[in-house]
PDB file of C-alpha atoms in Angstrom:
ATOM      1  CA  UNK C  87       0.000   0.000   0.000  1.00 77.00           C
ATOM      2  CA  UNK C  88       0.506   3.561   0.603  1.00 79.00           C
ATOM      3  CA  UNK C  89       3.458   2.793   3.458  1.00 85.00           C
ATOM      4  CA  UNK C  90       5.735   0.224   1.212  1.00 88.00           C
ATOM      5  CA  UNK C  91       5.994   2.798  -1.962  1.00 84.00           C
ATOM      6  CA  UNK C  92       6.794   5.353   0.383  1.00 86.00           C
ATOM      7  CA  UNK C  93       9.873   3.452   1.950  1.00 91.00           C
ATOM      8  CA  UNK C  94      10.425   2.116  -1.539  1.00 90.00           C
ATOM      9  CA  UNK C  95      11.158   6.054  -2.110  1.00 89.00           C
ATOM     10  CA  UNK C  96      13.092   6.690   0.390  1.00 91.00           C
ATOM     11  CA  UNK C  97      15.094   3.274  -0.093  1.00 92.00           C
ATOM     12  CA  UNK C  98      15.995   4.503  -3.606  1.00 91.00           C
ATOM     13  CA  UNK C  99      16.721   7.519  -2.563  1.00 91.00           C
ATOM     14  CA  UNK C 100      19.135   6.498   0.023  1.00 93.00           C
ATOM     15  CA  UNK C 101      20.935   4.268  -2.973  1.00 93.00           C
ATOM     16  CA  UNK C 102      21.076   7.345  -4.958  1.00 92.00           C
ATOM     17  CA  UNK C 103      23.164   8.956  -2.235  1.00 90.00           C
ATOM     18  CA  UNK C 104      25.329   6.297  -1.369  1.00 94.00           C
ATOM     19  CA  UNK C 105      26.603   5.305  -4.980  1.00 93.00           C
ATOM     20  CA  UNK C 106      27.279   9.501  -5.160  1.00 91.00           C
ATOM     21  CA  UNK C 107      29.377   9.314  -2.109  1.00 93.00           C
ATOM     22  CA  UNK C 108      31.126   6.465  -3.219  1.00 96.00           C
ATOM     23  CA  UNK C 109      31.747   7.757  -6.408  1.00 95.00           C
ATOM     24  CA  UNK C 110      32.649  11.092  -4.769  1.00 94.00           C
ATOM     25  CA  UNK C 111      35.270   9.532  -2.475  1.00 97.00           C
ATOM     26  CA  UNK C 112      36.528   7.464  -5.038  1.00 97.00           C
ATOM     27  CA  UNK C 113      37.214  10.517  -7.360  1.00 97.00           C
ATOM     28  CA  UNK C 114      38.978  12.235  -4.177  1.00 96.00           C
ATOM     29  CA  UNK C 115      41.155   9.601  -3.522  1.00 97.00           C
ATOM     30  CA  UNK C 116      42.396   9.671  -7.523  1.00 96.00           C
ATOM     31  CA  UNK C 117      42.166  13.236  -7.567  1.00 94.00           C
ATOM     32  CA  UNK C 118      44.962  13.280  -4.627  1.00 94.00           C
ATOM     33  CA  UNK C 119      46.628  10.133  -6.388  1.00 94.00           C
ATOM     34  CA  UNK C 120      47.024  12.457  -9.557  1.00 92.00           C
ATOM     35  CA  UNK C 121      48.424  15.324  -7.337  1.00 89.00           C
ATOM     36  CA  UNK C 122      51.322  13.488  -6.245  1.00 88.00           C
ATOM     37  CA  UNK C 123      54.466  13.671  -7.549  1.00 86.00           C
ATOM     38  CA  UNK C 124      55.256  10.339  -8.202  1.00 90.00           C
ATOM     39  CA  UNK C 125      52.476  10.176 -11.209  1.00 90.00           C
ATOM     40  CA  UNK C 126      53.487  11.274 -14.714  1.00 90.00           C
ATOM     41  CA  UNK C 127      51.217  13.135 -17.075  1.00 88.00           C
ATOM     42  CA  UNK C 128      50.638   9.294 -18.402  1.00 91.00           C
ATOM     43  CA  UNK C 129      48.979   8.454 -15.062  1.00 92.00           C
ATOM     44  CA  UNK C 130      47.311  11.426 -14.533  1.00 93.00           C
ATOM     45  CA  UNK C 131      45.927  10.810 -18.021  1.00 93.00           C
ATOM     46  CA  UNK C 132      44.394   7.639 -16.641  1.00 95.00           C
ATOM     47  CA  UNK C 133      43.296   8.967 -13.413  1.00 96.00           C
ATOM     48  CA  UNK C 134      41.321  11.281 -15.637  1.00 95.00           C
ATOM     49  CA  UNK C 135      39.606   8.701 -17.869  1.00 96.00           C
ATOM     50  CA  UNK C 136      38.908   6.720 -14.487  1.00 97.00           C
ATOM     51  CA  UNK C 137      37.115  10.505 -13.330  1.00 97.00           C
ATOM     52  CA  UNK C 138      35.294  10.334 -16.597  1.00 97.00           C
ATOM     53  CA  UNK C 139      33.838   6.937 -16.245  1.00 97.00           C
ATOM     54  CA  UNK C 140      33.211   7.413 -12.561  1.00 97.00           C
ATOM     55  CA  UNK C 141      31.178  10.887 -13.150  1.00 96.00           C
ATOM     56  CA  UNK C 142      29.209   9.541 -15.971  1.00 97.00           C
ATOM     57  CA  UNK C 143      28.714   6.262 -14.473  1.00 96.00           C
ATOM     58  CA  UNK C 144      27.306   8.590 -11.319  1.00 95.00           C
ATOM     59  CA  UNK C 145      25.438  10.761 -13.658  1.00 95.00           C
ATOM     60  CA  UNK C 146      23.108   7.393 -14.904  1.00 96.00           C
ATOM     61  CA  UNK C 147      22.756   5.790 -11.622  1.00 94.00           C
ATOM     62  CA  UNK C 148      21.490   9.360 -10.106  1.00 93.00           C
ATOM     63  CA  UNK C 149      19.043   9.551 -13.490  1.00 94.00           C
ATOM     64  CA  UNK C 150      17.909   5.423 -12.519  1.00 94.00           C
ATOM     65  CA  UNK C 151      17.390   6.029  -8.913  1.00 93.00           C
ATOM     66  CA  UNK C 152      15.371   9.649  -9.414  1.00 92.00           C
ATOM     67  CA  UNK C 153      13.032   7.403 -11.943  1.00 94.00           C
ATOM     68  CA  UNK C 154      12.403   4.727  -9.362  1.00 93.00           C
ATOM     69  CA  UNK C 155      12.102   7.828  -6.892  1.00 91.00           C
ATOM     70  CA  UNK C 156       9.465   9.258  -8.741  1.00 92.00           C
ATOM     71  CA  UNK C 157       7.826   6.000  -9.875  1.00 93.00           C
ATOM     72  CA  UNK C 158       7.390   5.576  -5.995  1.00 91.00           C
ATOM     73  CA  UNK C 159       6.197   8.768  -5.369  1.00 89.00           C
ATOM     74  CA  UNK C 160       3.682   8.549  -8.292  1.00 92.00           C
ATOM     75  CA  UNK C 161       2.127   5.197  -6.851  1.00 90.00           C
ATOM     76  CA  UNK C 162       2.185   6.643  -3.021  1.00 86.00           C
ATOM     77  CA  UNK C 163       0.266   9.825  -4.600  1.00 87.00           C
ATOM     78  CA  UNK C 164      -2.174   7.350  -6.859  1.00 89.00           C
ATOM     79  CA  UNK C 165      -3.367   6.598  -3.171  1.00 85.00           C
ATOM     80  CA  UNK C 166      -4.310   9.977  -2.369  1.00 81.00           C
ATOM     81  CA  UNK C 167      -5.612  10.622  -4.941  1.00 87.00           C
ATOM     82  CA  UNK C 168      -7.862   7.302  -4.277  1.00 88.00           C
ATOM     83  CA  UNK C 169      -8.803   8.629  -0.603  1.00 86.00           C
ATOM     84  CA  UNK C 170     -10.343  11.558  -2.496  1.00 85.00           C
ATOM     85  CA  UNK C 171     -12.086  10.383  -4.649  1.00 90.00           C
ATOM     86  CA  UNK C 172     -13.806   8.134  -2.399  1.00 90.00           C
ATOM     87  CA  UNK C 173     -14.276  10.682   0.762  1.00 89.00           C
ATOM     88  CA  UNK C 174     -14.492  13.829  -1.070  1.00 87.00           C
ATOM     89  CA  UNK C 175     -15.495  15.760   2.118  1.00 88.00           C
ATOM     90  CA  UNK C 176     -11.865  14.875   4.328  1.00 84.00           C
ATOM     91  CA  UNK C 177     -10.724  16.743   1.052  1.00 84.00           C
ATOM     92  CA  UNK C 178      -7.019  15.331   1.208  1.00 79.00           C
ATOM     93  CA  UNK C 179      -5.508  16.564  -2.432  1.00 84.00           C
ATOM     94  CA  UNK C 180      -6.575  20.123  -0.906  1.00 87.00           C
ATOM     95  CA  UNK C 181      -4.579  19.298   1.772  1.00 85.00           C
ATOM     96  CA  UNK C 182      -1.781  18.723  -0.121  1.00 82.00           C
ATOM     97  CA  UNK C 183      -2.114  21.770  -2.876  1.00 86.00           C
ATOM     98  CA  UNK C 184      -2.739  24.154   0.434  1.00 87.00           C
ATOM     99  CA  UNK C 185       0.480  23.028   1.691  1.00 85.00           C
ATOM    100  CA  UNK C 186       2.497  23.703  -1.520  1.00 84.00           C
ATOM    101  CA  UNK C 187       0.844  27.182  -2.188  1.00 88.00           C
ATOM    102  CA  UNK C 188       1.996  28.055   1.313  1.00 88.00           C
ATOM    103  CA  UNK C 189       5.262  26.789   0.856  1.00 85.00           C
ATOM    104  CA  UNK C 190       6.399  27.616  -2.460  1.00 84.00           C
ATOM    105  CA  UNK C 191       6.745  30.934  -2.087  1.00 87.00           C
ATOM    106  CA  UNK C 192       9.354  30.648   1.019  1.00 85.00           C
ATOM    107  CA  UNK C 193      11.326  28.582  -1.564  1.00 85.00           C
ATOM    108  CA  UNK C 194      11.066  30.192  -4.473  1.00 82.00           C
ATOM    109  CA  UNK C 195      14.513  31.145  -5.629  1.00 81.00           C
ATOM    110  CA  UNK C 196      15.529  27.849  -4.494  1.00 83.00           C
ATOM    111  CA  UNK C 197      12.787  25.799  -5.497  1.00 78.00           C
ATOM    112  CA  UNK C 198      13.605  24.962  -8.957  1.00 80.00           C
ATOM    113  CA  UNK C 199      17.034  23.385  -7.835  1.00 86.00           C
ATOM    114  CA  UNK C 200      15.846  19.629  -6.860  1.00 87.00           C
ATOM    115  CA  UNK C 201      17.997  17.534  -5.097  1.00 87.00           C
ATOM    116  CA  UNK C 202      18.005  15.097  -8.373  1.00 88.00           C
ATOM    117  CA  UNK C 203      19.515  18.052 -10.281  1.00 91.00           C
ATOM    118  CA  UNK C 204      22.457  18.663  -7.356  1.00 91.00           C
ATOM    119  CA  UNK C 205      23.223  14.631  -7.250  1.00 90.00           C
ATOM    120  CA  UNK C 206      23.720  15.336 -11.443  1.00 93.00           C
ATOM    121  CA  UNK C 207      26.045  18.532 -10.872  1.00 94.00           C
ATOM    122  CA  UNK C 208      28.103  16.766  -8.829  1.00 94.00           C
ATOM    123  CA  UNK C 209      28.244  13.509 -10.703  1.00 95.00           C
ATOM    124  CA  UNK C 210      28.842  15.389 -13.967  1.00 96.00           C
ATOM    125  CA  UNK C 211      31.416  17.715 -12.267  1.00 96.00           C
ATOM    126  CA  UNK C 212      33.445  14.597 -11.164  1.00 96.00           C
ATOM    127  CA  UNK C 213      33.613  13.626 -15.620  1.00 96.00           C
ATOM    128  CA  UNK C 214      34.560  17.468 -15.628  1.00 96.00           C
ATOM    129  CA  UNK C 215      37.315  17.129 -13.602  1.00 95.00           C
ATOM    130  CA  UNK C 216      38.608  14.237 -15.200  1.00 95.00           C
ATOM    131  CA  UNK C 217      38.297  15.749 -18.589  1.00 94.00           C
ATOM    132  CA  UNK C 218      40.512  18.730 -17.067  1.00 93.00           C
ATOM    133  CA  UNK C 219      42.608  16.824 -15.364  1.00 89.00           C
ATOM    134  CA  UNK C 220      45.491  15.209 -18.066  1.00 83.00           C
ATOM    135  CA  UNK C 221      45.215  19.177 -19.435  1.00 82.00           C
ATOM    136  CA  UNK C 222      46.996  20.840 -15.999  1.00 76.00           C
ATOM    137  CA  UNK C 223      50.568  20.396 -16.570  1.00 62.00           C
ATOM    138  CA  UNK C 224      52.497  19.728 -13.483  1.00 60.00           C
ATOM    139  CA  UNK C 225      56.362  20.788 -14.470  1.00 58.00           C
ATOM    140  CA  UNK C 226      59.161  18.444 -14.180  1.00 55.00           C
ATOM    141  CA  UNK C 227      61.027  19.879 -11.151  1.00 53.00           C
ATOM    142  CA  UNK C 228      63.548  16.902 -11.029  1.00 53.00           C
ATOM    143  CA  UNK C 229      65.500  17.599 -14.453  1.00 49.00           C
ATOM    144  CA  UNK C 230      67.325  20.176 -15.589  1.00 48.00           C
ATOM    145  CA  UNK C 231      66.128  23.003 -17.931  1.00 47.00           C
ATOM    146  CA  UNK C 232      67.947  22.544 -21.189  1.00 52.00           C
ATOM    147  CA  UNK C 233      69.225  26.137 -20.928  1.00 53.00           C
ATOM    148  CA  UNK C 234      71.205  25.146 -17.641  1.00 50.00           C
ATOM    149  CA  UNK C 235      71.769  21.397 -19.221  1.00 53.00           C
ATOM    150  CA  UNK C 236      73.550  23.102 -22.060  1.00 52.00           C
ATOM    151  CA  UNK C 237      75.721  25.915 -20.113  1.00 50.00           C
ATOM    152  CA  UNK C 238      77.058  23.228 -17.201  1.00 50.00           C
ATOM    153  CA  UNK C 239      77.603  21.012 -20.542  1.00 51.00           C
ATOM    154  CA  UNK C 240      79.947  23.813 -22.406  1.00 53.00           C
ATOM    155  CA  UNK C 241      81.435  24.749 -18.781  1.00 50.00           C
ATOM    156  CA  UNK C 242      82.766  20.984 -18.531  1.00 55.00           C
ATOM    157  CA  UNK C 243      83.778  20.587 -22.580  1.00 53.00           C
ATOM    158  CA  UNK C 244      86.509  23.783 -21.309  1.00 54.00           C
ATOM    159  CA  UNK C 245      87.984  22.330 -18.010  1.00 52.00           C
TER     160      UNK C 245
END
């Protein structure tokens, strides 16, 4: 009834978030990897296709779990919608509409901004970062530039 879609909502919602954390941990531990010196531009090359995959791979699961979010919703509202049509007089859909024209205008700036749509910022912000990521050159502070290379090499050719 009414009760299981509404915990079937909130179950898929609490999927939604924790595949988005993991993937958001995930992409912080290989954005740190890709900071460190010991990676190359090669590896951070990688790192960044592994960002990619992770963000759009978080990007579809967030779209699949909102669907079976609002699938649940849907059913749970099919049920009020039931109630009133069968007791008219209790008047629940008014109910409901009452509450969101009191509400929505406290939230109205805000209100367009779902949580769906900041779960899909932040999953396709992780494939952003991994498409920037091979791009910021890190510069070689081990070798020698080959203005310095060539002057200690003409300095040793006269000794």
């Amino acid at each position: 009834g009414y009760a299981s879609f509404r915990d079937d909502a909130h179950h898929h919602e609490e999927q939604r978030a924790r595949v988005s954390n993991l993937i958001l941990v995930i992409s912080a531990a290989l954005i740190a990897m890709a900071a460190s010196e010991a990676v190359d531009s090669f590896g951070r090359a990688m790192i960044g296709i592994m960002l990619i995959v992770l963000g759009l791979s978080g990007t579809v699961f967030a779209w699949k779990f909102y669907e079976y979010l609002t699938r649940a919703y849907e059913r749970a509202h099919q049920f009020y919608a039931e109630l009133d049509r069968r007791f008219p007089a209790v008047g629940f859909m008014a109910a409901r509409e009452n509450a969101d024209t009191v509400l929505t205008p406290r939230f109205k700036k805000i209100g367009r901004l779902t949580v769906h749509r900041i779960w899909m910022i932040l999953n396709v912000s992780v494939a952003c970062v991994g498409l920037l990521l091979p791009a910021l050159h890190r510069p070689d502070t081990t070798s020698v530039a080959p203005s310095a290379q060539g002057a200690s090499t003409q300095a040793e050719s006269h000794k």
